mmCIF file of C-alpha atoms and ligand atoms in Angstrom:
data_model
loop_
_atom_site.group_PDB
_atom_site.id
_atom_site.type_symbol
_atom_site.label_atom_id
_atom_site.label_comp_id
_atom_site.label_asym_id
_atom_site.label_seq_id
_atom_site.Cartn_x
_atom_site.Cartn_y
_atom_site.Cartn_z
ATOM 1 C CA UNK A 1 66.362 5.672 115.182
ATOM 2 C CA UNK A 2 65.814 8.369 117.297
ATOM 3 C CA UNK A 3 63.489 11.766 116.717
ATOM 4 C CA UNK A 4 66.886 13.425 116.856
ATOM 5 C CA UNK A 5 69.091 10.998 115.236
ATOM 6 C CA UNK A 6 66.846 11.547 112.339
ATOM 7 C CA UNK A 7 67.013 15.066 112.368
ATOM 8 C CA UNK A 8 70.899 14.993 112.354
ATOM 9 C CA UNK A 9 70.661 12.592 109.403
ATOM 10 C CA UNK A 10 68.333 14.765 107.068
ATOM 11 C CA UNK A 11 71.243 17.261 107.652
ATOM 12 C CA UNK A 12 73.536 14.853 106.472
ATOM 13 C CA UNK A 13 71.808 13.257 103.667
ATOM 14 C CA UNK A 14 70.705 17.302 102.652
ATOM 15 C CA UNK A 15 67.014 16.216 102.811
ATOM 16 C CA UNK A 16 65.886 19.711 102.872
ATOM 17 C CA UNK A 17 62.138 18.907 101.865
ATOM 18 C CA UNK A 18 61.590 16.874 105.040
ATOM 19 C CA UNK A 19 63.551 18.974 107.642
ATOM 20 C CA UNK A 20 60.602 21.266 108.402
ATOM 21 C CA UNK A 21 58.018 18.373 109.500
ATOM 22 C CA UNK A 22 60.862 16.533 111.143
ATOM 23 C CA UNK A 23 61.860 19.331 113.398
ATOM 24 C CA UNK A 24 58.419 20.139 113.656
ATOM 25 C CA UNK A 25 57.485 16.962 114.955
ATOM 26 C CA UNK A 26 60.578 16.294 116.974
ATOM 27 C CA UNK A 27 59.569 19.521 118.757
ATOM 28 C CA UNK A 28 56.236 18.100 119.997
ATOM 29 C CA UNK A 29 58.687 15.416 122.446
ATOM 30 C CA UNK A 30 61.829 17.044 122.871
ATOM 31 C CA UNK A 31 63.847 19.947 124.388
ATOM 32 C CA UNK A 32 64.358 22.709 121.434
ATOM 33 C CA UNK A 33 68.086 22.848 123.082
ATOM 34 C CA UNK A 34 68.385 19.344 121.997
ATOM 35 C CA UNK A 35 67.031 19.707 118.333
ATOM 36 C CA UNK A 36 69.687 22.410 118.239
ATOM 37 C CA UNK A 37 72.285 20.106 119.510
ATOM 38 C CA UNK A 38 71.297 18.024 116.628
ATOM 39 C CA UNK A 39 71.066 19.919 113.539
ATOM 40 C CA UNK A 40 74.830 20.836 114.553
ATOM 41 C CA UNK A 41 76.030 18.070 114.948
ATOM 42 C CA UNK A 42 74.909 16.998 111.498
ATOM 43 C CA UNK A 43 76.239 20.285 110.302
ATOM 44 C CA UNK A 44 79.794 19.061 111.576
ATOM 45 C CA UNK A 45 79.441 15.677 109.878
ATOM 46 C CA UNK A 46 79.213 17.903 106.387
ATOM 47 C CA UNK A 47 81.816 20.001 107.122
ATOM 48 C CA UNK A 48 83.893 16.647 108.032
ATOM 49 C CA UNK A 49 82.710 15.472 104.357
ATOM 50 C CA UNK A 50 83.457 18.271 102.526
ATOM 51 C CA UNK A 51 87.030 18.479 104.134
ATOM 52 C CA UNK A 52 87.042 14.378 102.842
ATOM 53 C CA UNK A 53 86.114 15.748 99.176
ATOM 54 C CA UNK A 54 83.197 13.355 99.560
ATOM 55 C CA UNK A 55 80.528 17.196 99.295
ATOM 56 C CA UNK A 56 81.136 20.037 97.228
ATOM 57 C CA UNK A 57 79.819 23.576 97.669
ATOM 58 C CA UNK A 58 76.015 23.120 96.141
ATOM 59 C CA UNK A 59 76.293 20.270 99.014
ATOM 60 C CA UNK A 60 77.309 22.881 101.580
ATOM 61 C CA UNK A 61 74.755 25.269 100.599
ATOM 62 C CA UNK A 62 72.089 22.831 100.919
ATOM 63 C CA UNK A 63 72.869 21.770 104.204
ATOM 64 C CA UNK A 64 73.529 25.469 105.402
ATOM 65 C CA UNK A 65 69.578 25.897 103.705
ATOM 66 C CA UNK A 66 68.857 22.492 106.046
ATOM 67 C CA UNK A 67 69.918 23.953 109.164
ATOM 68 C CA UNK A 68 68.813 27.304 108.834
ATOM 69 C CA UNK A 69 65.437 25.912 108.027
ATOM 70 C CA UNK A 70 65.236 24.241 111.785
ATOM 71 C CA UNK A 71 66.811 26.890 113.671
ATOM 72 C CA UNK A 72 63.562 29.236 112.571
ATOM 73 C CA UNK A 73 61.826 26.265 113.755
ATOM 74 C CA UNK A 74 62.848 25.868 116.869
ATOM 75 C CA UNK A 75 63.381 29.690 117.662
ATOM 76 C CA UNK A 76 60.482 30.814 119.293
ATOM 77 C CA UNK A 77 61.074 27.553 121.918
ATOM 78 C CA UNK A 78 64.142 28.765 122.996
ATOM 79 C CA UNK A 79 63.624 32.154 123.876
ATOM 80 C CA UNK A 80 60.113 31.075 125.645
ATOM 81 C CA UNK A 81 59.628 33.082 129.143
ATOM 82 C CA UNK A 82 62.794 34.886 128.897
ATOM 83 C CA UNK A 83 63.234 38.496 129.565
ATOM 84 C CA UNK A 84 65.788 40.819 127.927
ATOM 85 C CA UNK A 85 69.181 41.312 129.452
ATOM 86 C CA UNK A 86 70.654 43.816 127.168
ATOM 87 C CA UNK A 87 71.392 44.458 123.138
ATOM 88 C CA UNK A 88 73.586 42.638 120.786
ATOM 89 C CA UNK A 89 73.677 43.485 116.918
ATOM 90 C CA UNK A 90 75.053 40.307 115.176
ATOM 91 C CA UNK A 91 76.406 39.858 111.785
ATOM 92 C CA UNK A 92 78.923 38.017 109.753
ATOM 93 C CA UNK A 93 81.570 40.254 107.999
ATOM 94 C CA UNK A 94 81.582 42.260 104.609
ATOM 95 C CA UNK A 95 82.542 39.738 102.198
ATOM 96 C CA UNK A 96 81.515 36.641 104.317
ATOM 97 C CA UNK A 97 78.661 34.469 103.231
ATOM 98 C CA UNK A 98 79.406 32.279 106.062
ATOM 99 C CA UNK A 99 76.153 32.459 108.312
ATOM 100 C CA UNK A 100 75.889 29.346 109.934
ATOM 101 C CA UNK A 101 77.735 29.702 113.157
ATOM 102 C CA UNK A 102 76.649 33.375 113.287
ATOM 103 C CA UNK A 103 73.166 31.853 113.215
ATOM 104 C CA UNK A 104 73.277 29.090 116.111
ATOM 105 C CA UNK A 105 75.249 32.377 118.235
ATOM 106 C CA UNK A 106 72.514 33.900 117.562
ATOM 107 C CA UNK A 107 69.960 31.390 118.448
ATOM 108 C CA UNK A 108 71.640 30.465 121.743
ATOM 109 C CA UNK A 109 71.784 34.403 122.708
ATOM 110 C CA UNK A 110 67.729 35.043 121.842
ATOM 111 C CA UNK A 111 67.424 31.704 124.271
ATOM 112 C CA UNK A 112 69.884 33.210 126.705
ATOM 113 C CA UNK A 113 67.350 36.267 126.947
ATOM 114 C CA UNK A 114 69.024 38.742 124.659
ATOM 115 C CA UNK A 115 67.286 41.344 122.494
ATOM 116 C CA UNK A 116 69.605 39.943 119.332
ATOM 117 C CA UNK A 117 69.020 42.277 116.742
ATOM 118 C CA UNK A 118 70.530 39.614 113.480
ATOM 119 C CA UNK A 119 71.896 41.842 110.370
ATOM 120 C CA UNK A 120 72.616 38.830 108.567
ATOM 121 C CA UNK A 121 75.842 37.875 106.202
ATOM 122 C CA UNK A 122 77.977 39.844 104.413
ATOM 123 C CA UNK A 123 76.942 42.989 106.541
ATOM 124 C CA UNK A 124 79.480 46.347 105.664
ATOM 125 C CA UNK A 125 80.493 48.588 108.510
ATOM 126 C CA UNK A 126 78.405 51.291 108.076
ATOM 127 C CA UNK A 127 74.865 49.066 108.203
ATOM 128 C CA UNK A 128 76.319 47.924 111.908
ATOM 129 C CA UNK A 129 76.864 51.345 113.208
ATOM 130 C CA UNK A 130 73.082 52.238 111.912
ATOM 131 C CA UNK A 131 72.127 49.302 114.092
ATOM 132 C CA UNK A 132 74.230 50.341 116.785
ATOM 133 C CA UNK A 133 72.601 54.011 116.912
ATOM 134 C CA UNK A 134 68.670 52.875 116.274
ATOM 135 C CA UNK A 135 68.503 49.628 118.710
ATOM 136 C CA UNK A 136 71.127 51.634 121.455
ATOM 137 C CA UNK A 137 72.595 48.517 121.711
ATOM 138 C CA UNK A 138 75.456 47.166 124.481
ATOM 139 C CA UNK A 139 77.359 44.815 122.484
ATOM 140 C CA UNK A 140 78.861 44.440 119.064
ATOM 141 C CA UNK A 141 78.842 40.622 117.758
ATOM 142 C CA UNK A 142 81.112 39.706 114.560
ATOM 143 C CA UNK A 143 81.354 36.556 112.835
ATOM 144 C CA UNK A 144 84.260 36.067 109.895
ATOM 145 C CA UNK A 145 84.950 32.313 108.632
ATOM 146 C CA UNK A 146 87.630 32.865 105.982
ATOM 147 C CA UNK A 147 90.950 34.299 107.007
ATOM 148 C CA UNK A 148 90.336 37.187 103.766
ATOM 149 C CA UNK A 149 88.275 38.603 105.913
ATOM 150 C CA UNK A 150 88.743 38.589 109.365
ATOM 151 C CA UNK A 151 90.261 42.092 108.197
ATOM 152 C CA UNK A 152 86.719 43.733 108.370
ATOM 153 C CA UNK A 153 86.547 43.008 112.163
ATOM 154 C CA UNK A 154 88.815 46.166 112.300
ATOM 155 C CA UNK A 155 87.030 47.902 109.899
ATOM 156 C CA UNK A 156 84.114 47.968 111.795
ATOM 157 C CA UNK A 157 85.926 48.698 114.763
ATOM 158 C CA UNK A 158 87.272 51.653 112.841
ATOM 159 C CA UNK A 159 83.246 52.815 111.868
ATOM 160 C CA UNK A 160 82.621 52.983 115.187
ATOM 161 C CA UNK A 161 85.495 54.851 116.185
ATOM 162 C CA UNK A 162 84.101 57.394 113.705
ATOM 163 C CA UNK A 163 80.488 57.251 114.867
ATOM 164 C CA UNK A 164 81.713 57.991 118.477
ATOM 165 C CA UNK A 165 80.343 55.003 119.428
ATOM 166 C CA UNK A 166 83.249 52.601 120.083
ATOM 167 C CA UNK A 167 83.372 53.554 123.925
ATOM 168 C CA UNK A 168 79.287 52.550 124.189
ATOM 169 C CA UNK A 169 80.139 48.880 123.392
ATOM 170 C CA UNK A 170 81.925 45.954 123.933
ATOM 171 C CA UNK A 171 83.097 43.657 120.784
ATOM 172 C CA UNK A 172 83.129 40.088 120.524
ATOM 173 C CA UNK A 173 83.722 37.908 117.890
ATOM 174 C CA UNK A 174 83.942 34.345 116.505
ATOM 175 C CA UNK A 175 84.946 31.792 113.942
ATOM 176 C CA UNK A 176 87.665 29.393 113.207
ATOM 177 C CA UNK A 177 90.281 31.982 111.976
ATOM 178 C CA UNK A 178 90.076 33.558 115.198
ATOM 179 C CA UNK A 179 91.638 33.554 118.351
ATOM 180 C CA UNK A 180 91.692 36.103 121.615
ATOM 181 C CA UNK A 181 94.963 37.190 120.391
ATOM 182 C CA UNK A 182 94.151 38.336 116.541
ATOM 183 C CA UNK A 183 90.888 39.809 118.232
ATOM 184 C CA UNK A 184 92.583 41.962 120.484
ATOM 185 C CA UNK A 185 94.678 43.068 117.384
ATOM 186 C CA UNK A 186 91.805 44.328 114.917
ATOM 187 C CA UNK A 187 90.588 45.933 118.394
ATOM 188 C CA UNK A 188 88.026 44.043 119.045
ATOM 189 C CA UNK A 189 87.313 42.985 123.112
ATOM 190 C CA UNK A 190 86.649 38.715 122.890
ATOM 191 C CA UNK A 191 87.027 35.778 120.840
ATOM 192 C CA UNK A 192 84.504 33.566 121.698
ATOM 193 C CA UNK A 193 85.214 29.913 120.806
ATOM 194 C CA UNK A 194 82.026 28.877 120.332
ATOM 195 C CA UNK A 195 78.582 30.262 120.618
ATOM 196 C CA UNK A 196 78.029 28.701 124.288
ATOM 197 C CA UNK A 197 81.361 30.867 125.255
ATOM 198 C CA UNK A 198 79.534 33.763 122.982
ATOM 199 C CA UNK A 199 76.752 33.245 125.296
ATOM 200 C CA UNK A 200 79.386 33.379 128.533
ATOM 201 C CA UNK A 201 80.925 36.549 127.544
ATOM 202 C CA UNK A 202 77.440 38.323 126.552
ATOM 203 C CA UNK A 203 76.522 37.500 130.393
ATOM 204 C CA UNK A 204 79.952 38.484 131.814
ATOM 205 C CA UNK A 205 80.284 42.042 129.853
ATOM 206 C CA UNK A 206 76.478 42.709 130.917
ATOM 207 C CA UNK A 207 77.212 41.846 134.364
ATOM 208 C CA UNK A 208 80.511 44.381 134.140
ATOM 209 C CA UNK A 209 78.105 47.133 132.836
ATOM 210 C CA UNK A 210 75.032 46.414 135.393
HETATM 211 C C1 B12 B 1 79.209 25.397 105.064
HETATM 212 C C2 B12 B 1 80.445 26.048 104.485
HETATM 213 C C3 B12 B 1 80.257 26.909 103.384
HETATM 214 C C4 B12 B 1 78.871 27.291 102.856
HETATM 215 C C5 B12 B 1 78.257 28.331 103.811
HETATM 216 C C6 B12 B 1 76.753 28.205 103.880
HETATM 217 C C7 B12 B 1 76.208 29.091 104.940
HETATM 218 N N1 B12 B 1 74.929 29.422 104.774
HETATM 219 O O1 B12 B 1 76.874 29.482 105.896
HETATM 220 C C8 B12 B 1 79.210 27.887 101.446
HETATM 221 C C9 B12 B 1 79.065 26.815 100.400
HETATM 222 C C10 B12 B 1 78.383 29.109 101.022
HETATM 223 C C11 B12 B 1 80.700 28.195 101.602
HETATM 224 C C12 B12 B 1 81.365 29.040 100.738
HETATM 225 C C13 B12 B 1 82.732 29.244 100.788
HETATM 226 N N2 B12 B 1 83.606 28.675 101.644
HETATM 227 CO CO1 B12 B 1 83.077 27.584 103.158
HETATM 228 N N3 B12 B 1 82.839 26.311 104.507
HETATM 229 C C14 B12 B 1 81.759 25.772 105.000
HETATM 230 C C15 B12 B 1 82.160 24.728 106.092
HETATM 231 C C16 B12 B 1 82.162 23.332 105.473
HETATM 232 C C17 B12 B 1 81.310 24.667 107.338
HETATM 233 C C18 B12 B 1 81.111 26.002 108.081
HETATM 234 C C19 B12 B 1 79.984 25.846 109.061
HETATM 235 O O2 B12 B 1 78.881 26.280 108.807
HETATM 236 N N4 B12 B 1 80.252 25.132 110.172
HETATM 237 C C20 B12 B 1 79.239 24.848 111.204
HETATM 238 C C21 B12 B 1 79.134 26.049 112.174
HETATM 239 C C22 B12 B 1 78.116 25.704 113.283
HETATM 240 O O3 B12 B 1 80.413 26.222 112.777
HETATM 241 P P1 B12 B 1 81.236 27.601 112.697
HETATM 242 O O4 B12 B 1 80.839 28.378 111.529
HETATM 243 O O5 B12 B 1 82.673 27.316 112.916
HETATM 244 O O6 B12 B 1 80.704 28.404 113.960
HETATM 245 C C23 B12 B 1 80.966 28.009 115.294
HETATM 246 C C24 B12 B 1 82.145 28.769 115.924
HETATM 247 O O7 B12 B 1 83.136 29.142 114.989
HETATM 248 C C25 B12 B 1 81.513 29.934 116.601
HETATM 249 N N5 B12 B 1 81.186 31.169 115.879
HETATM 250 C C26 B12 B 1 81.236 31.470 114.564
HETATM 251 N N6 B12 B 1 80.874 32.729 114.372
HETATM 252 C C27 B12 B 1 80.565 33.254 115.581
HETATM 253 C C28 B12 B 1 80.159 34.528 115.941
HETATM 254 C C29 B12 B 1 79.934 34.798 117.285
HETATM 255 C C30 B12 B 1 79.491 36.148 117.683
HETATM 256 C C31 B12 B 1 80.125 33.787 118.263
HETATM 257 C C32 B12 B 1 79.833 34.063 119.675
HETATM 258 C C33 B12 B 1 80.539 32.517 117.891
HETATM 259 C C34 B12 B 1 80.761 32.262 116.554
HETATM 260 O O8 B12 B 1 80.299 29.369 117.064
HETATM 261 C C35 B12 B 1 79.764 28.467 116.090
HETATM 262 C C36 B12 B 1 78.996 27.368 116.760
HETATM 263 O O9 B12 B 1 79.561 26.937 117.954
HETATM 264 C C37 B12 B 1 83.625 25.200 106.427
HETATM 265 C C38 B12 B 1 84.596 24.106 106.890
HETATM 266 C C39 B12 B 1 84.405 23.747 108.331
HETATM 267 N N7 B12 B 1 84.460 22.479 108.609
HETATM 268 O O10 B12 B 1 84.212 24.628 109.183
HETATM 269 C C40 B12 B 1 84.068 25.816 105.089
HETATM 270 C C41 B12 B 1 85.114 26.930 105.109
HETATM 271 C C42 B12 B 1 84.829 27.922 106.222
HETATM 272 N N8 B12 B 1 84.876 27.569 103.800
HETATM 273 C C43 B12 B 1 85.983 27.923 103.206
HETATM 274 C C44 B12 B 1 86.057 28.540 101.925
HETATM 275 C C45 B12 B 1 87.439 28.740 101.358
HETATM 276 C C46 B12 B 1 84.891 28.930 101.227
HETATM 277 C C47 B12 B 1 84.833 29.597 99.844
HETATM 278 C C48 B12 B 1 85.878 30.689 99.584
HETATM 279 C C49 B12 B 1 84.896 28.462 98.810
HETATM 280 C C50 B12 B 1 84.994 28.836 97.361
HETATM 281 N N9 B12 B 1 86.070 28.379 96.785
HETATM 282 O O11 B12 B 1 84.130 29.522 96.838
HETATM 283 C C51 B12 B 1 83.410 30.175 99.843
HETATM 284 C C52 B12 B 1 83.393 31.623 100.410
HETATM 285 C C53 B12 B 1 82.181 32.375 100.061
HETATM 286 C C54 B12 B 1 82.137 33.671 100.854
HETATM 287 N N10 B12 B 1 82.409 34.802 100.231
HETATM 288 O O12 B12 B 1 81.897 33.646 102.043
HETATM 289 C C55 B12 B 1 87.215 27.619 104.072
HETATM 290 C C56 B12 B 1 87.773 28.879 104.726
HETATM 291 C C57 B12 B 1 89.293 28.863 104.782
HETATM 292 C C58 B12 B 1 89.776 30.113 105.412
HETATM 293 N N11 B12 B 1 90.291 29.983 106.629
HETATM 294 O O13 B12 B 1 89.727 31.182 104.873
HETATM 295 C C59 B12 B 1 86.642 26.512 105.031
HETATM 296 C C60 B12 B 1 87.331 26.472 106.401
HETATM 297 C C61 B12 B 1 86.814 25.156 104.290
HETATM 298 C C62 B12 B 1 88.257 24.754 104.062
HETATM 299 N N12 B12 B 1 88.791 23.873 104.905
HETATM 300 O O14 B12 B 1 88.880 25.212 103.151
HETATM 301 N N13 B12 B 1 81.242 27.519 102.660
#
């Protein structure tokens, strides 16, 4: 088996005391891209056992702990020799403890050559506007998982209305609830279907402001 097959498996099998040497050692013979690619793709394979009632939630956590584990890993490789290209405060929604897909988004745009300023999960309105105003930043990222709360997307839309700041930047958000149309709706500017297309539309609303 693979250096990367392996990795993808300790996601899978929730080996969360091994994940940090594995990735650690993986790292020392392949791409950090491709350790990425892998602790995803073993973060699908849960998801696809959870759906199958086969994992639980203390399952899901674990394997949320796995992944986030590696993606601090492998950080610092990605974003290696890359210069800022504007400012994006990212964080999942009030109410939302979903942070895994907000997390490899996140990843990808510090690799991409963002200044990514992460608020974390379950982030209220007010705490993004803050970020907004102290790190001047271009671009608003959201990230909502569960339909309850795609609902905040507006609110924060809303707080920055308030703060005079909505005009300043550009929203975008993400997650499987979502689509360009709902978006739109809760006022936000893009859905981005994944975080490679989050990385796409970062690049494309820069390049409309440069
Ligand atoms: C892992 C998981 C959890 C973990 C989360 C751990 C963590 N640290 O994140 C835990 C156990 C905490 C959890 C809890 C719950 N969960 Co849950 N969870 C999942 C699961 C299995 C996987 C999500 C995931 O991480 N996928 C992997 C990542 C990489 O993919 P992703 O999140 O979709 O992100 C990608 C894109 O969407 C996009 N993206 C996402 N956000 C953003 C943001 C930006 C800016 C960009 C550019 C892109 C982007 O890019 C990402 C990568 O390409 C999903 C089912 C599934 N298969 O998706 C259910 C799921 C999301 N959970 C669900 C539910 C119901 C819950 C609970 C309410 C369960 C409960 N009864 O308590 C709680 C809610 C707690 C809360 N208040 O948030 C439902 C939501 C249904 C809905 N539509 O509302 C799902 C769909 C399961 C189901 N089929 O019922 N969950």
């Amino acid at each position: 088996m693979s250096e990367l097959e392996k990795i993808k498996e300790l996601v899978v099998e929730l080996e969360i005391d091994d994940i940090e040497s594995a990735v650690k050692k993986a790292l020392e013979n392949n791409e950090a891209e491709d350790i990425l690619k892998a602790l995803s793709e073993g973060m699908t394979e849960v998801g696809k056992l959870y759906e199958e009632k086969e994992y639980y939630l203390p399952e899901l956590v674990l394997a949320g702990e796995c992944m986030n584990t590696g993606l601090e890993i492998i950080k610092p490789h990605l974003k290696a020799g890359l210069k800022s290209k504007g400012t994006i405060v990212i964080s999942t929604v009030k109410g939302d403890l979903h942070d895994i897909g907000k997390n490899v988004a996140s990843t990808l745009l510090v690799s991409a050559g963002f200044n990514v300023v992460d608020l974390g999960k379950d982030v209220d309105p007010d705490t993004i506007v803050q970020a907004v105003k102290e790190n001047d930043a271009d671009i608003v990222a959201l990230s909502s998982l569960l339909t309850m709360t795609v609902v905040e997307i507006e609110n924060v839309v809303k707080a920055l209305e308030e703060a005079g700041l909505r005009d300043k930047v550009k929203i975008m958000c993400g997650g499987a609830p979502l689509n360009q149309e709902l978006a739109e709706k809760l006022g936000a500017d893009y859905n981005c279907d994944d975080a490679t297309d989050g990385v796409d539309v970062a690049i494309k609303i820069l390049n409309a402001k440069a």
